[in-house]
Amino acid sequence: MNKPSKKMGKPRLRPYFPILTEKFLHPILKIKKWLRYTAAVFMVFALIVGGMIIYLRTQSLPVAAISQTSQMLDLQGHVIDTFHAGENRRSVPLAEISHYVIDATLAIEDRRFYDHRGFDMKGMARAVMVNVQSLSTRQGASTLTQQLARNLYLTHERTWQRKMKEAMYTAQLEMRYSKDEILGMYLNQIYYGHGSYGIEAAAMMYFNKHASELSLAESAMLAGIPKGPKYYSPYLDMKNAKDRQLTILQAMLEGGSITSEQADAAYAEVLNFQALGSGEQEGFAPYFRDYIRYIAVDKLGINEQMLNEGGITIYTTLDSVAQAAAEEVIAKGIPESSEQQAALIAIDPRSGYIKAMVGGRSYKKNQFNRVFANTRQPGSSFKPLLYLTALQSRFMTPATRFKSEPTIFSYDEGRKTYEPHNYGDKYANDLIDMRKAIASSDNIYAVNTIMTIGADKVIDTARKLGIKSSMQPVPSLALGTFPVSPFEMASAFGTFANGGTHVEPIAILRIEDRKGQVLYEAKHNAVQAIAPAEAYVMTSLMESVFEEGGTGSRVSSIIKRPVAGKTGTTPTDAWMVGYTPELATAVWVGYDKDRKLTVAEAYRAAPMFAKFTEQTLASVPPKIFPIPEGVVNVYIDPESGKLAAASCANRRLEAFLSGTEPTEVCGEPAAVDDRNEKDDVKAEKSRSWWSDLKRWWTD
């Protein structure tokens, strides 16, 4: 009997249901094969998706070069100018945006923003249904994240390649940022029309408010604009804008963020729009704004692109009250039909802060800033620097006398001559002292002075007081024949006002980047250029300019506070440079093409100075110039320059540097001791100030 071979397999089992098995076996085998194939495809897909996620997480998003509007602030923190390269944009944190803006934006743009991961499938389906039913594009299908990705990194072309990139960038944004961060970026980036990017810029442009201050009605109005700025701008079509506002309010009502009463009240609210293109401060301080840009870029090295697009904040020293007063007095001080020009610069002598700057009568017609023009002769307004040098030399005092008469001076060892003339050829034809010479602006006395002390020393003094313009050591220097800018003159006179301390003028206090980090901070550069006593004696002498017989006396009734200064007149230029303890101001008037001034045209500088000073300091109580150590007040006889005894016919109280007061006595000394004499001087000084204060108060 044959045994079965060991190589033979086990006998196959016969199926219990041979007919059914034969019928369904083949389809079952096919399904099993399909399942294996599907599982393999799913595994491959999972690997691709997982790899894509890993890839997206490791890849950096493209650099989004979003420009930010930079702004310039005045001393009170008001915006006086903005800088932007075609895009007015100012980013703010999400916490500084009204919740009405957030609710309105989410209600109309992306209701499920906080529920999806960048792609809202339910929202897309709902949008399709709504749009089909209404036969319009009432609802959009893109999420805020998709819109942000498109606006940050892509163009708006309709191609599959762009859509693929948009999806990729959307996923990356959701991976890298929180929902609040994405929403904040969106609200700071979206376009609201008329050059405004971001909700802060839009709020300021439309309503002159910060984004945090927007009401429900204002928020609903603004939230509707990004869908079509040209179509929904209230400036272009108010009906469309109101219809869009109503749609958004209804969406907010459906979403439960507002009540029906709030919606009705917001829709009925009459909104107060700013005039398009007006801006709160448009046209304000244009010459100063140009100067700030020049300082920031050319002096401090701030990149031009950063200035225009970097979102920096420049804090300046401009005082809006002083600037408004300056622009007003310039506008009203010269007839509108006249071609005469003017410039004004005002500096706080204590801090060096530039408080006001007007470089011309019309910035639109001519942007040249005459405040810095070093082509105009200061004339007699330069003389205080000459007389300061004379006082410092100790060769001359306020009592030094020269004869005021036509004189020919020789110099350069007799090889050259110089023949000055007084304005209008008016001379005292007698001996006059320094106070009289300053008050009447006597040129003969001035040239006698420079011939006595030396022109080189006058130039040295000018340099100490901040004047850098070119000068030559010749006799005519005494009469201000070498051009000096109004800026330099105001800075120099500020040294007298500040007790001899010269403070470098400052226009920019600090510059911060968009994150608030300080890029630049000004330093207070102060130098004791001259002795306080020297500054006071010169101030005392220049006060006589505004007293009876002085060249500035015609405006003394306007000024109701202690003031010192000096006028200056040349055939083509007229100046008034003066100061109080709080403000040093230089005013220049003239023609750009060296046209000669009439008498009436030359008289316009002093009234501008007086009106500006009073308007700017209207809220500041009058303050006297303090008398420092090193000053001696004694009675003198103006006719002889000697000490005036009680029996002297003429007595005038005069300030001297200690040790330079006269020693010779006019008249017979009275039988009083020195203590009584000093008491009389103090009493006279007190009566003098009291009389002035009463005059300032009653005039």
PDB file of C-alpha atoms in Angstrom, residues 397-576:
ATOM      1  CA  THR A 397      32.022 151.342  30.982  1.00  0.00           C
ATOM      2  CA  PRO A 398      28.419 152.498  30.525  1.00  0.00           C
ATOM      3  CA  ALA A 399      29.668 155.954  31.463  1.00  0.00           C
ATOM      4  CA  THR A 400      32.347 156.131  28.735  1.00  0.00           C
ATOM      5  CA  ARG A 401      31.628 159.010  26.370  1.00  0.00           C
ATOM      6  CA  PHE A 402      32.365 159.742  22.711  1.00  0.00           C
ATOM      7  CA  LYS A 403      31.223 162.651  20.600  1.00  0.00           C
ATOM      8  CA  SER A 404      28.431 161.922  18.175  1.00  0.00           C
ATOM      9  CA  GLU A 405      29.353 163.815  15.005  1.00  0.00           C
ATOM     10  CA  PRO A 406      30.417 163.006  11.429  1.00  0.00           C
ATOM     11  CA  THR A 407      33.839 161.366  11.738  1.00  0.00           C
ATOM     12  CA  ILE A 408      36.432 159.821   9.428  1.00  0.00           C
ATOM     13  CA  PHE A 409      38.328 156.950  11.033  1.00  0.00           C
ATOM     14  CA  SER A 410      41.706 155.723   9.826  1.00  0.00           C
ATOM     15  CA  TYR A 411      42.913 152.153  10.344  1.00  0.00           C
ATOM     16  CA  ASP A 412      45.424 149.618   9.027  1.00  0.00           C
ATOM     17  CA  GLU A 413      48.229 151.878  10.239  1.00  0.00           C
ATOM     18  CA  GLY A 414      46.716 154.857   8.486  1.00  0.00           C
ATOM     19  CA  ARG A 415      46.525 153.240   5.071  1.00  0.00           C
ATOM     20  CA  LYS A 416      42.731 153.031   5.017  1.00  0.00           C
ATOM     21  CA  THR A 417      39.850 155.219   6.147  1.00  0.00           C
ATOM     22  CA  TYR A 418      36.243 154.558   7.117  1.00  0.00           C
ATOM     23  CA  GLU A 419      33.487 157.162   7.296  1.00  0.00           C
ATOM     24  CA  PRO A 420      30.287 155.830   8.942  1.00  0.00           C
ATOM     25  CA  HIS A 421      26.997 157.701   9.059  1.00  0.00           C
ATOM     26  CA  ASN A 422      24.086 157.625  11.455  1.00  0.00           C
ATOM     27  CA  TYR A 423      20.693 156.552  10.172  1.00  0.00           C
ATOM     28  CA  GLY A 424      19.118 159.633   8.559  1.00  0.00           C
ATOM     29  CA  ASP A 425      22.369 161.538   9.190  1.00  0.00           C
ATOM     30  CA  LYS A 426      21.147 162.483  12.660  1.00  0.00           C
ATOM     31  CA  TYR A 427      23.861 163.223  15.250  1.00  0.00           C
ATOM     32  CA  ALA A 428      23.807 164.458  18.823  1.00  0.00           C
ATOM     33  CA  ASN A 429      26.817 166.687  18.088  1.00  0.00           C
ATOM     34  CA  ASP A 430      27.796 166.226  21.697  1.00  0.00           C
ATOM     35  CA  LEU A 431      29.337 163.673  24.014  1.00  0.00           C
ATOM     36  CA  ILE A 432      27.097 160.688  24.664  1.00  0.00           C
ATOM     37  CA  ASP A 433      27.571 157.622  26.863  1.00  0.00           C
ATOM     38  CA  MET A 434      27.021 153.950  26.087  1.00  0.00           C
ATOM     39  CA  ARG A 435      23.386 153.867  27.214  1.00  0.00           C
ATOM     40  CA  LYS A 436      22.534 156.799  24.974  1.00  0.00           C
ATOM     41  CA  ALA A 437      24.465 155.238  22.105  1.00  0.00           C
ATOM     42  CA  ILE A 438      22.568 151.943  22.400  1.00  0.00           C
ATOM     43  CA  ALA A 439      19.159 153.579  22.782  1.00  0.00           C
ATOM     44  CA  SER A 440      19.634 155.902  19.794  1.00  0.00           C
ATOM     45  CA  SER A 441      21.734 153.370  17.826  1.00  0.00           C
ATOM     46  CA  ASP A 442      24.568 155.841  17.257  1.00  0.00           C
ATOM     47  CA  ASN A 443      27.049 154.526  14.684  1.00  0.00           C
ATOM     48  CA  ILE A 444      29.850 156.965  15.464  1.00  0.00           C
ATOM     49  CA  TYR A 445      29.974 155.804  19.074  1.00  0.00           C
ATOM     50  CA  ALA A 446      30.032 152.169  17.873  1.00  0.00           C
ATOM     51  CA  VAL A 447      32.994 152.680  15.548  1.00  0.00           C
ATOM     52  CA  ASN A 448      34.861 154.621  18.251  1.00  0.00           C
ATOM     53  CA  THR A 449      34.287 151.609  20.484  1.00  0.00           C
ATOM     54  CA  ILE A 450      35.630 149.018  18.052  1.00  0.00           C
ATOM     55  CA  MET A 451      38.647 151.194  17.327  1.00  0.00           C
ATOM     56  CA  THR A 452      39.300 151.312  21.073  1.00  0.00           C
ATOM     57  CA  ILE A 453      38.985 147.611  21.914  1.00  0.00           C
ATOM     58  CA  GLY A 454      39.926 145.898  18.630  1.00  0.00           C
ATOM     59  CA  ALA A 455      37.755 144.087  16.088  1.00  0.00           C
ATOM     60  CA  ASP A 456      39.424 140.701  16.712  1.00  0.00           C
ATOM     61  CA  LYS A 457      38.088 140.647  20.259  1.00  0.00           C
ATOM     62  CA  VAL A 458      34.569 141.383  19.028  1.00  0.00           C
ATOM     63  CA  ILE A 459      34.727 138.343  16.730  1.00  0.00           C
ATOM     64  CA  ASP A 460      35.936 136.212  19.643  1.00  0.00           C
ATOM     65  CA  THR A 461      32.948 137.344  21.700  1.00  0.00           C
ATOM     66  CA  ALA A 462      30.570 136.544  18.852  1.00  0.00           C
ATOM     67  CA  ARG A 463      31.966 133.016  18.637  1.00  0.00           C
ATOM     68  CA  LYS A 464      31.429 132.468  22.374  1.00  0.00           C
ATOM     69  CA  LEU A 465      27.790 133.451  21.963  1.00  0.00           C
ATOM     70  CA  GLY A 466      27.213 130.958  19.156  1.00  0.00           C
ATOM     71  CA  ILE A 467      27.664 133.053  16.010  1.00  0.00           C
ATOM     72  CA  LYS A 468      29.592 131.091  13.388  1.00  0.00           C
ATOM     73  CA  SER A 469      29.108 133.269  10.298  1.00  0.00           C
ATOM     74  CA  SER A 470      32.189 134.618   8.584  1.00  0.00           C
ATOM     75  CA  MET A 471      33.472 138.010   9.817  1.00  0.00           C
ATOM     76  CA  GLN A 472      36.466 140.216   9.143  1.00  0.00           C
ATOM     77  CA  PRO A 473      38.260 142.403  11.762  1.00  0.00           C
ATOM     78  CA  VAL A 474      37.487 145.768  10.191  1.00  0.00           C
ATOM     79  CA  PRO A 475      35.802 148.902  11.637  1.00  0.00           C
ATOM     80  CA  SER A 476      32.540 148.292   9.770  1.00  0.00           C
ATOM     81  CA  LEU A 477      32.052 145.129  11.820  1.00  0.00           C
ATOM     82  CA  ALA A 478      30.779 147.409  14.584  1.00  0.00           C
ATOM     83  CA  LEU A 479      27.775 148.312  12.441  1.00  0.00           C
ATOM     84  CA  GLY A 480      26.800 144.723  11.613  1.00  0.00           C
ATOM     85  CA  THR A 481      27.971 144.729   8.009  1.00  0.00           C
ATOM     86  CA  PHE A 482      28.795 141.012   7.959  1.00  0.00           C
ATOM     87  CA  PRO A 483      25.772 138.765   7.400  1.00  0.00           C
ATOM     88  CA  VAL A 484      24.427 136.754  10.331  1.00  0.00           C
ATOM     89  CA  SER A 485      21.330 134.548  10.384  1.00  0.00           C
ATOM     90  CA  PRO A 486      18.309 135.311  12.592  1.00  0.00           C
ATOM     91  CA  PHE A 487      18.868 131.906  14.187  1.00  0.00           C
ATOM     92  CA  GLU A 488      22.350 132.910  15.344  1.00  0.00           C
ATOM     93  CA  MET A 489      21.160 136.289  16.582  1.00  0.00           C
ATOM     94  CA  ALA A 490      18.376 134.801  18.709  1.00  0.00           C
ATOM     95  CA  SER A 491      20.781 132.240  20.152  1.00  0.00           C
ATOM     96  CA  ALA A 492      23.367 134.911  20.983  1.00  0.00           C
ATOM     97  CA  PHE A 493      20.849 137.227  22.688  1.00  0.00           C
ATOM     98  CA  GLY A 494      19.551 134.262  24.646  1.00  0.00           C
ATOM     99  CA  THR A 495      22.921 134.237  26.413  1.00  0.00           C
ATOM    100  CA  PHE A 496      22.180 137.694  27.848  1.00  0.00           C
ATOM    101  CA  ALA A 497      18.722 136.555  28.956  1.00  0.00           C
ATOM    102  CA  ASN A 498      20.157 133.449  30.642  1.00  0.00           C
ATOM    103  CA  GLY A 499      22.648 135.218  32.857  1.00  0.00           C
ATOM    104  CA  GLY A 500      25.610 134.672  30.566  1.00  0.00           C
ATOM    105  CA  THR A 501      25.065 130.931  30.033  1.00  0.00           C
ATOM    106  CA  HIS A 502      24.877 130.002  26.363  1.00  0.00           C
ATOM    107  CA  VAL A 503      22.678 126.963  25.697  1.00  0.00           C
ATOM    108  CA  GLU A 504      22.974 125.258  22.329  1.00  0.00           C
ATOM    109  CA  PRO A 505      19.586 125.502  20.563  1.00  0.00           C
ATOM    110  CA  ILE A 506      17.595 122.267  20.527  1.00  0.00           C
ATOM    111  CA  ALA A 507      14.802 121.319  18.138  1.00  0.00           C
ATOM    112  CA  ILE A 508      14.551 117.532  18.695  1.00  0.00           C
ATOM    113  CA  LEU A 509      14.238 116.218  22.240  1.00  0.00           C
ATOM    114  CA  ARG A 510      14.323 112.532  21.367  1.00  0.00           C
ATOM    115  CA  ILE A 511      13.484 110.009  18.662  1.00  0.00           C
ATOM    116  CA  GLU A 512      11.835 106.657  19.373  1.00  0.00           C
ATOM    117  CA  ASP A 513      11.305 103.676  17.099  1.00  0.00           C
ATOM    118  CA  ARG A 514       7.936 101.978  16.658  1.00  0.00           C
ATOM    119  CA  LYS A 515       8.524  99.896  19.800  1.00  0.00           C
ATOM    120  CA  GLY A 516       9.285 102.927  21.954  1.00  0.00           C
ATOM    121  CA  GLN A 517      13.021 102.341  22.098  1.00  0.00           C
ATOM    122  CA  VAL A 518      15.031 105.573  22.172  1.00  0.00           C
ATOM    123  CA  LEU A 519      17.136 106.094  19.044  1.00  0.00           C
ATOM    124  CA  TYR A 520      18.340 109.580  19.991  1.00  0.00           C
ATOM    125  CA  GLU A 521      18.067 111.852  23.000  1.00  0.00           C
ATOM    126  CA  ALA A 522      19.226 115.463  23.060  1.00  0.00           C
ATOM    127  CA  LYS A 523      21.889 116.606  25.461  1.00  0.00           C
ATOM    128  CA  HIS A 524      21.688 119.927  27.270  1.00  0.00           C
ATOM    129  CA  ASN A 525      24.870 121.702  26.131  1.00  0.00           C
ATOM    130  CA  ALA A 526      25.296 124.774  28.318  1.00  0.00           C
ATOM    131  CA  VAL A 527      28.447 126.868  28.665  1.00  0.00           C
ATOM    132  CA  GLN A 528      29.069 129.910  30.871  1.00  0.00           C
ATOM    133  CA  ALA A 529      30.083 132.071  27.925  1.00  0.00           C
ATOM    134  CA  ILE A 530      30.200 135.377  29.797  1.00  0.00           C
ATOM    135  CA  ALA A 531      29.982 136.402  33.431  1.00  0.00           C
ATOM    136  CA  PRO A 532      26.469 136.867  34.867  1.00  0.00           C
ATOM    137  CA  ALA A 533      27.372 140.434  35.828  1.00  0.00           C
ATOM    138  CA  GLU A 534      28.412 141.221  32.238  1.00  0.00           C
ATOM    139  CA  ALA A 535      25.130 139.791  30.935  1.00  0.00           C
ATOM    140  CA  TYR A 536      23.107 141.861  33.392  1.00  0.00           C
ATOM    141  CA  VAL A 537      24.846 145.164  32.645  1.00  0.00           C
ATOM    142  CA  MET A 538      24.257 144.630  28.927  1.00  0.00           C
ATOM    143  CA  THR A 539      20.626 143.762  29.633  1.00  0.00           C
ATOM    144  CA  SER A 540      20.231 146.937  31.658  1.00  0.00           C
ATOM    145  CA  LEU A 541      21.666 148.966  28.788  1.00  0.00           C
ATOM    146  CA  MET A 542      19.407 147.304  26.202  1.00  0.00           C
ATOM    147  CA  GLU A 543      16.291 147.960  28.260  1.00  0.00           C
ATOM    148  CA  SER A 544      16.715 151.634  27.354  1.00  0.00           C
ATOM    149  CA  VAL A 545      15.958 150.740  23.706  1.00  0.00           C
ATOM    150  CA  PHE A 546      12.283 150.476  24.724  1.00  0.00           C
ATOM    151  CA  GLU A 547      12.283 153.615  26.846  1.00  0.00           C
ATOM    152  CA  GLU A 548      11.605 157.187  25.738  1.00  0.00           C
ATOM    153  CA  GLY A 549      14.088 158.196  23.046  1.00  0.00           C
ATOM    154  CA  GLY A 550      14.996 154.589  22.231  1.00  0.00           C
ATOM    155  CA  THR A 551      14.609 153.076  18.765  1.00  0.00           C
ATOM    156  CA  GLY A 552      12.067 150.595  20.129  1.00  0.00           C
ATOM    157  CA  SER A 553      10.039 153.059  22.182  1.00  0.00           C
ATOM    158  CA  ARG A 554       7.178 153.092  19.687  1.00  0.00           C
ATOM    159  CA  VAL A 555       6.238 149.535  20.749  1.00  0.00           C
ATOM    160  CA  SER A 556       6.803 149.976  24.495  1.00  0.00           C
ATOM    161  CA  SER A 557       3.066 150.319  25.093  1.00  0.00           C
ATOM    162  CA  ILE A 558       2.506 146.835  23.629  1.00  0.00           C
ATOM    163  CA  ILE A 559       4.969 145.101  25.931  1.00  0.00           C
ATOM    164  CA  LYS A 560       3.813 144.835  29.531  1.00  0.00           C
ATOM    165  CA  ARG A 561       6.869 143.126  31.019  1.00  0.00           C
ATOM    166  CA  PRO A 562      10.609 143.733  31.427  1.00  0.00           C
ATOM    167  CA  VAL A 563      12.261 143.393  28.020  1.00  0.00           C
ATOM    168  CA  ALA A 564      15.631 144.157  26.490  1.00  0.00           C
ATOM    169  CA  GLY A 565      16.794 144.157  22.901  1.00  0.00           C
ATOM    170  CA  LYS A 566      18.201 146.013  19.946  1.00  0.00           C
ATOM    171  CA  THR A 567      16.889 147.189  16.624  1.00  0.00           C
ATOM    172  CA  GLY A 568      18.914 147.045  13.447  1.00  0.00           C
ATOM    173  CA  THR A 569      18.376 148.797  10.139  1.00  0.00           C
ATOM    174  CA  THR A 570      20.281 148.711   6.867  1.00  0.00           C
ATOM    175  CA  PRO A 571      19.074 149.972   3.487  1.00  0.00           C
ATOM    176  CA  THR A 572      17.718 146.459   2.728  1.00  0.00           C
ATOM    177  CA  ASP A 573      17.136 144.838   6.146  1.00  0.00           C
ATOM    178  CA  ALA A 574      15.301 145.644   9.358  1.00  0.00           C
ATOM    179  CA  TRP A 575      15.713 143.695  12.604  1.00  0.00           C
ATOM    180  CA  MET A 576      14.366 143.511  16.098  1.00  0.00           C
TER     181      MET A 576
END
